XYZ file of C-alpha atoms in Angstrom:
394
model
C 12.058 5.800 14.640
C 9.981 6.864 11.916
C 6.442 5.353 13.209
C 7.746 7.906 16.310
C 8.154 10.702 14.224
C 4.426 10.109 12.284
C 2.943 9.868 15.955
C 4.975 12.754 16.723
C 3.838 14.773 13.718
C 0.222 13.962 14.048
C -0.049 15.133 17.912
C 1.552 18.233 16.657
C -0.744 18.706 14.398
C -3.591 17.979 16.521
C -2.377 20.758 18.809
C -2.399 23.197 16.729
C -5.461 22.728 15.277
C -7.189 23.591 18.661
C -4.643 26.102 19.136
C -5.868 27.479 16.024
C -9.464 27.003 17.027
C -9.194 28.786 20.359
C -7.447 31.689 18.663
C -10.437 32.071 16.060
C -12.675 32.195 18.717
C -10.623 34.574 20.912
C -10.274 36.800 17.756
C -14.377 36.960 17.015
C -14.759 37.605 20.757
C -12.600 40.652 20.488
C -13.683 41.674 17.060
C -17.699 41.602 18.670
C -16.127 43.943 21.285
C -14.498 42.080 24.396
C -10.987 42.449 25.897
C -8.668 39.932 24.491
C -8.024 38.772 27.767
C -11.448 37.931 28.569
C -12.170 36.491 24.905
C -8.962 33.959 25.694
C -9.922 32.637 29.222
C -14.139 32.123 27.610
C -12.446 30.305 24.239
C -10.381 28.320 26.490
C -13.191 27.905 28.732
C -15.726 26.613 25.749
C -12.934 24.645 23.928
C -10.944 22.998 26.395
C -13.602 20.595 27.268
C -14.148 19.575 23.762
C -10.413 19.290 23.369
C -10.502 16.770 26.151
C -13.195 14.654 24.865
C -11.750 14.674 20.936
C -9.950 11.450 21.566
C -12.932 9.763 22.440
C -14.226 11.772 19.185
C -12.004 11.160 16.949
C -11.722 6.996 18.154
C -15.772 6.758 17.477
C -15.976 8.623 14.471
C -13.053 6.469 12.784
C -14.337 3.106 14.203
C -18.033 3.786 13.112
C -17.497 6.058 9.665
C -20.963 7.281 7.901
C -19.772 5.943 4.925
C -20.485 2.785 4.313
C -23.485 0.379 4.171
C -24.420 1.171 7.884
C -24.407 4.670 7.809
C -27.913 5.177 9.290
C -27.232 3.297 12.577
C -23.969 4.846 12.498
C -25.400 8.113 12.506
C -27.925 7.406 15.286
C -24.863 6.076 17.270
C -23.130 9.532 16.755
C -26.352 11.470 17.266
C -26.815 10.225 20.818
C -23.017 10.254 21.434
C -23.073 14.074 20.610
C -26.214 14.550 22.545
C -24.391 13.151 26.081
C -20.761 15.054 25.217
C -22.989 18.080 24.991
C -24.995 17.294 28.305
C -22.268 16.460 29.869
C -19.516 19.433 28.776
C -22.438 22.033 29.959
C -23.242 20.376 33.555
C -19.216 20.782 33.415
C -18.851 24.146 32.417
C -21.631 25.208 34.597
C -19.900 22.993 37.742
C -16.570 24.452 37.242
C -18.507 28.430 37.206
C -20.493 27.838 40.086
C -16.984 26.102 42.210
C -14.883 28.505 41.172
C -16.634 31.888 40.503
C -13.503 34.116 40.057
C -11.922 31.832 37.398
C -13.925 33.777 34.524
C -15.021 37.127 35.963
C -18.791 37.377 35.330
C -18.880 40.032 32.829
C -16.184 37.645 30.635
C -18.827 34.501 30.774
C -20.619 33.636 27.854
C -24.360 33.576 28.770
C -25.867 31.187 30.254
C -29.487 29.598 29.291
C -32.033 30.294 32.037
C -32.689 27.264 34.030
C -36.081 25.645 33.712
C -37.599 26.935 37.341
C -37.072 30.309 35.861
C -39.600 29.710 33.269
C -42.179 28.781 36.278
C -43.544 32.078 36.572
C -43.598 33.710 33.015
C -45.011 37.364 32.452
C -48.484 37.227 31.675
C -49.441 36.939 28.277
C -52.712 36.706 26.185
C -53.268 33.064 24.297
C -54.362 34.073 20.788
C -58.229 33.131 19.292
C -58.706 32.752 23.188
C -60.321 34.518 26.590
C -57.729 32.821 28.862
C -54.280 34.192 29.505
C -51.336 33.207 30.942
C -52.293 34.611 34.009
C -55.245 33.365 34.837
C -53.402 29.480 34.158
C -50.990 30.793 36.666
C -53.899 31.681 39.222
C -55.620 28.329 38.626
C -55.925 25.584 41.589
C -54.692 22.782 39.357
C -51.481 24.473 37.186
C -50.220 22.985 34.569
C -46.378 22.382 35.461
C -43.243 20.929 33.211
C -42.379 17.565 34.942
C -40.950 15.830 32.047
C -37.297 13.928 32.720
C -35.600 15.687 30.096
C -36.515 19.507 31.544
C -35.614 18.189 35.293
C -32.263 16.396 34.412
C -31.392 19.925 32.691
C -30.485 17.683 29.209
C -32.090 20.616 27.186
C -30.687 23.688 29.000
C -26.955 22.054 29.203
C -27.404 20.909 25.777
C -28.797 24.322 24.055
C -25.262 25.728 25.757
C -23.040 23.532 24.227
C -24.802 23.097 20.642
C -23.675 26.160 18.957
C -20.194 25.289 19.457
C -20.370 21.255 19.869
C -22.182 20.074 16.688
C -20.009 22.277 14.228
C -16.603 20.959 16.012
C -19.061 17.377 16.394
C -19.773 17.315 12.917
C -16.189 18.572 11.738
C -14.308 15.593 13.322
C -16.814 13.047 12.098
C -16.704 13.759 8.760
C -13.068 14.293 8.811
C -11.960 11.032 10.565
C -14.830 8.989 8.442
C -13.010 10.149 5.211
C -9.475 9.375 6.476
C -11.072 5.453 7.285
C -11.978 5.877 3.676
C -9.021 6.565 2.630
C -7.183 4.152 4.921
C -9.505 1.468 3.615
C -8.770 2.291 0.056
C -5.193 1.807 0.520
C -5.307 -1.518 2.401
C -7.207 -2.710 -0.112
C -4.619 -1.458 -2.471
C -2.055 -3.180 -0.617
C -3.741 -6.432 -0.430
C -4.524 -6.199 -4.225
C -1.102 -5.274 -5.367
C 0.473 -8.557 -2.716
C -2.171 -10.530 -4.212
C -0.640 -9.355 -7.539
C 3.400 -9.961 -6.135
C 2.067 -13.708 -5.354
C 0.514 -14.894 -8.330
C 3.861 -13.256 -10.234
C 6.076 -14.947 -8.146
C 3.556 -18.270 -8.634
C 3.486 -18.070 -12.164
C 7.298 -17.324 -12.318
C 8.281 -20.676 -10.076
C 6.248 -22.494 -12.360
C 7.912 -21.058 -15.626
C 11.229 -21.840 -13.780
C 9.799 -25.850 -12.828
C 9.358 -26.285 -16.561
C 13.221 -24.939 -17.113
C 14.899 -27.544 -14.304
C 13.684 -30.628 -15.577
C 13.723 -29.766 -19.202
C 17.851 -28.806 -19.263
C 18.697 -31.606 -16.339
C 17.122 -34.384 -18.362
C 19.228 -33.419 -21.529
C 22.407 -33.188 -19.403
C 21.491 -36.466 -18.088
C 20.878 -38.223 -21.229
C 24.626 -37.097 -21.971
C 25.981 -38.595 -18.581
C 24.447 -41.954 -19.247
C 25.986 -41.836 -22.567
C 29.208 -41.050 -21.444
C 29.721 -43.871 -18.671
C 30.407 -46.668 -21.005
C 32.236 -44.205 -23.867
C 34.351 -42.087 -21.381
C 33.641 -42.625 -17.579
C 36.320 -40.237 -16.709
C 34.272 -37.170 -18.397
C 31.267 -38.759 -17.039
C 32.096 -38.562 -13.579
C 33.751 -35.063 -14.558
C 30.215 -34.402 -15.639
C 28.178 -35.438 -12.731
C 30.407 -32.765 -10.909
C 29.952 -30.288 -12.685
C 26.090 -30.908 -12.602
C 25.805 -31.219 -9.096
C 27.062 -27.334 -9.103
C 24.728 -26.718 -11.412
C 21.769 -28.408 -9.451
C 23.562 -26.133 -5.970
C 23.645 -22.898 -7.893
C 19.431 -23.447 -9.353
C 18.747 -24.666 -5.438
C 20.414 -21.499 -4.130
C 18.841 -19.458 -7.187
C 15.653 -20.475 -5.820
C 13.768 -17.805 -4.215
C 15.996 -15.472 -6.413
C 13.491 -13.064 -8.650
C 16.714 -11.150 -9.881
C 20.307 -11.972 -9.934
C 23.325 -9.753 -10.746
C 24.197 -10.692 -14.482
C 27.658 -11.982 -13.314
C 25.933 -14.852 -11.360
C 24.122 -15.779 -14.843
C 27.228 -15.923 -16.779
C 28.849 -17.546 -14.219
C 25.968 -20.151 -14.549
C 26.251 -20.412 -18.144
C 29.787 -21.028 -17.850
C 28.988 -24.385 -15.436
C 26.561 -25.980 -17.989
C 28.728 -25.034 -20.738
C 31.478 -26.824 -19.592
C 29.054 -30.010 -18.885
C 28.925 -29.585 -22.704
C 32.079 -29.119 -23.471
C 32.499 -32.457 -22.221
C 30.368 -33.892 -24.636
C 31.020 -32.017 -27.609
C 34.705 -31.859 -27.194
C 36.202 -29.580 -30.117
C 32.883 -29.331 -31.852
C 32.201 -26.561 -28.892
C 33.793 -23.621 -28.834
C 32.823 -20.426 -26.382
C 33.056 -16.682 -26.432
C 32.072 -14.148 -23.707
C 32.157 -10.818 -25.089
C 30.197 -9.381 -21.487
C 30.761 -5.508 -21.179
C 31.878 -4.444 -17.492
C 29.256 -1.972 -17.203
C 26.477 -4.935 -17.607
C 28.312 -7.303 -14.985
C 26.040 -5.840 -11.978
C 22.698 -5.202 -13.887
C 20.202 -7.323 -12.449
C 18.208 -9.978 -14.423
C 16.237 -12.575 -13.953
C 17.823 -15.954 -12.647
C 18.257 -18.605 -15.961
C 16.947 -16.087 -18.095
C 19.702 -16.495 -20.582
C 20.152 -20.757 -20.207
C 17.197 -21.779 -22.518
C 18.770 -19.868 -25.326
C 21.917 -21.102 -25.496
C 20.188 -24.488 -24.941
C 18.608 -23.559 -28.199
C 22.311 -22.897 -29.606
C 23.728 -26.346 -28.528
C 20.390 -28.124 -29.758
C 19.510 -26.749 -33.031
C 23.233 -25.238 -33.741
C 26.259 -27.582 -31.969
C 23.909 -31.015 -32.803
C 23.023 -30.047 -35.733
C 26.244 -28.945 -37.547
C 29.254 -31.616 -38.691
C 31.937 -28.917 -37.857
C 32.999 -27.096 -34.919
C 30.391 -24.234 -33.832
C 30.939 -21.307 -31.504
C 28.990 -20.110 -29.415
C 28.936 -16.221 -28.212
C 27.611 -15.065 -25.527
C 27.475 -11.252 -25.387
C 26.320 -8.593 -23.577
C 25.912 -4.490 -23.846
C 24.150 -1.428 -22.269
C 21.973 0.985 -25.118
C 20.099 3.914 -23.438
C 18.019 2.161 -20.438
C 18.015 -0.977 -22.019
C 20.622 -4.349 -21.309
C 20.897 -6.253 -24.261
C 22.098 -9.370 -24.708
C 22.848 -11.745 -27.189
C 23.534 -15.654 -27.920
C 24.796 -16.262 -30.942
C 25.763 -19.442 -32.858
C 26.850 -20.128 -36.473
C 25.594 -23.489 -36.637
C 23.106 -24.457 -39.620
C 20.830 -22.012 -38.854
C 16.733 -21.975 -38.564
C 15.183 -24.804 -39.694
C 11.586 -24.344 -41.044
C 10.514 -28.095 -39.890
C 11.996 -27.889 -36.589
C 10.905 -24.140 -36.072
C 8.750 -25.453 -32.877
C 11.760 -27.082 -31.613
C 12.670 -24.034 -30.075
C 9.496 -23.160 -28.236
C 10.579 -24.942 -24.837
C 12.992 -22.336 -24.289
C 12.246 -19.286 -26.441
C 8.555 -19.761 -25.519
C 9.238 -19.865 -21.501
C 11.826 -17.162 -21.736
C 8.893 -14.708 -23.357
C 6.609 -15.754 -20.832
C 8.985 -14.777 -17.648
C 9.712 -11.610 -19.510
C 5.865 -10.622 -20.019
C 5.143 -11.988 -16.221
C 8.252 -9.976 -14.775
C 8.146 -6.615 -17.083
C 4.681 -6.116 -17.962
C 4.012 -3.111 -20.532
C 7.847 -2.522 -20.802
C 10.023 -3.125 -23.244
C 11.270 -6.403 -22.949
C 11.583 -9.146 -25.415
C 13.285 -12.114 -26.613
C 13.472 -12.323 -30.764
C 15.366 -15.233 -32.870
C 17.200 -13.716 -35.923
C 18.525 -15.925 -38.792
C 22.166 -14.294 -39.685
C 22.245 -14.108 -43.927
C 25.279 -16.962 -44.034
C 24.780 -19.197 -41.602
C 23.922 -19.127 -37.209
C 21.162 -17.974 -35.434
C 21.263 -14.990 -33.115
C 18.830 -15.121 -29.687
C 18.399 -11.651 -28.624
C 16.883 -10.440 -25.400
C 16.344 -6.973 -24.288
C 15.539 -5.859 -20.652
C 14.838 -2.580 -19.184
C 17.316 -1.425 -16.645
C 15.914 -1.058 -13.196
């Protein structure tokens, strides 16, 4: 429906511009002095033809433009193109006068160029810096006459009729059709550019996620084979659990953004592998806002960093450790938080936490370049570690 109403639009406008056209030259007509009525039926009689043979125009002139590389042959192309329109739209004109002789009354008729055997017999006339005149030629045995192609075919005389009007409208349509393949150009190229762009995001994004999948599945199974001969029953728990896991990253896949809910959700799956393992040493708080349950965000965007918080702060710590999960709207911007109060930072195992922390900062430059999004550790003063991200709303 809508490529219908462009076509629609763009014959419209295409009528009226001739409309427009016709009325201009009806209004010059009777401005020099004629009855409106006659200067209609002559601008319909000089425009109509040309009105006819635009779609051929306007097809040429957009599929050989004068603005590229080739403009010189292009140009020659047009230049003989606009020669046989105008030959042809004056042996026309002049077929459809001398068929129908009352269509235009004679006095309404724009005038016509004399046909070449008028110019046979020429009033006499003296040749400057010379004793022979015109006459005397005429009077000779042997005179000289015009038997060139172009004067018998009538290509000048149909031509000179048609020029005054045909190469301005000629000319007009050309340029203006050469332009808009300009500008069409331009924006394909723009398109292709800016899907070039969309591919090598999405590229560099599946990769960034490939590192992810591997890197949190091998920990959880590292915990599964360590559970089978301790507890098989929260083993095979476990492999449950990670098989949902492994259905919800599979179905995640061609995911670039997920409602929030779906993250937590996933969160709340590995957690509970965890939970498994950790037993009371684990404990979890969701603190997500309502208003932040539909916000969209990028699929596992929040999994490295609590990772992080089971690595460096569950692990790490002799006594229980919770682990918050929290989420809030500020202005345009989601933020959200996982926080742990674990042991905290520690300076030799800093680059522990680059799997995660440095992946997550990569996604968020690939996904939300020049905005503000970010992902900053912050070392609470007593003890815990807070991972904060902040995302622009869409």
């Amino acid at each position: 429906m809508e490529r219908f109403l462009k076509a629609l639009l763009v014959v419209c406008a295409f009528l009226l511009a001739w409309v427009l056209l016709t009325l201009v030259l009806t209004a010059q007509l009777t401005y020099s002095g004629a009855p409106w009525t006659s200067g209609l039926l002559v601008s319909v009689e000089q425009m109509l033809p040309w009105f006819i043979a635009s779609p051929l125009l306007i097809y040429v002139s957009y599929r050989f433009p004068i603005l590229y590389d080739r403009w010189w042959l292009h140009t020659a192309l047009h230049s003989v193109l606009c020669l046989l329109i105008m030959v042809g739209i004056g042996r026309t004109r002049e077929f459809i006068l001398e068929e129908w002789p009352t269509l235009i009354p004679p006095e309404s008729r724009v005038p016509q160029a004399a046909p070449a055997s008028s110019a046979a017999h020429p009033e006499p006339i003296a040749i400057p810096g010379s004793s022979i005149s015109s006459a005397s030629l005429q009077n000779n045995e042997a005179p000289i006459k015009s038997d060139h192609w172009l004067e018998k075919t009538g290509v000048i005389r149909y031509a000179s009729q048609s020029s005054p009007l045909g190469i301005p409208l000629y000319v007009t349509i050309l340029f203006i059709f050469s332009l808009t393949r300009y500008r069409d150009e331009i924006k394909k190229r723009d398109q292709e550019a800016l899907k070039l762009e969309s591919q090598l995001v999405q590229t560099q994004l599946n990769l960034l996620r490939s590192q992810l999948q591997p890197h949190f599945l091998f920990n959880t199974l590292n915990t599964i084979s360590t559970l089978i001969h301790t507890s098989p029953d929260n083993a095979d728990a476990m492999v449950i659990q990670l098989s949902k896991l492994l259905r919800r990253t599979l179905d995640q896949r061609n995911d670039s953004m997920i409602p929030l809910q779906q993250e937590v959700e996933t969160l709340k799956i590995y957690l509970e592998i965890q939970g498994m393992r950790f037993g009371d040493r684990m404990q979890v708080d969701y603190l997500i806002e309502d208003d932040t349950k539909k916000v969209d965000v990028p699929p596992m965007i929040v999994l490295p960093l609590v990772e992080n918080a089971v690595r460096y702060g569950v692990e790490k710590s002799s006594k229980a450790t919770t682990i918050t999960i929290r989420s809030h709207l500020e202005g345009k911007q989601l933020h959200l938080d996982v926080i742990d109060d674990g042991p905290g930072i520690n300076p030799e195992n800093q680059s522990g936490t680059g799997v995660g922390l440095g992946n997550t900062q990569s996604r968020l430059e690939t996904l939300y370049p020049g905005k503000s999004a970010s992902v900053t550790l912050i070392e609470q003063e007593d003890h815990g570690v807070i991972a904060h991200i902040e995302l622009p709303l869409p």
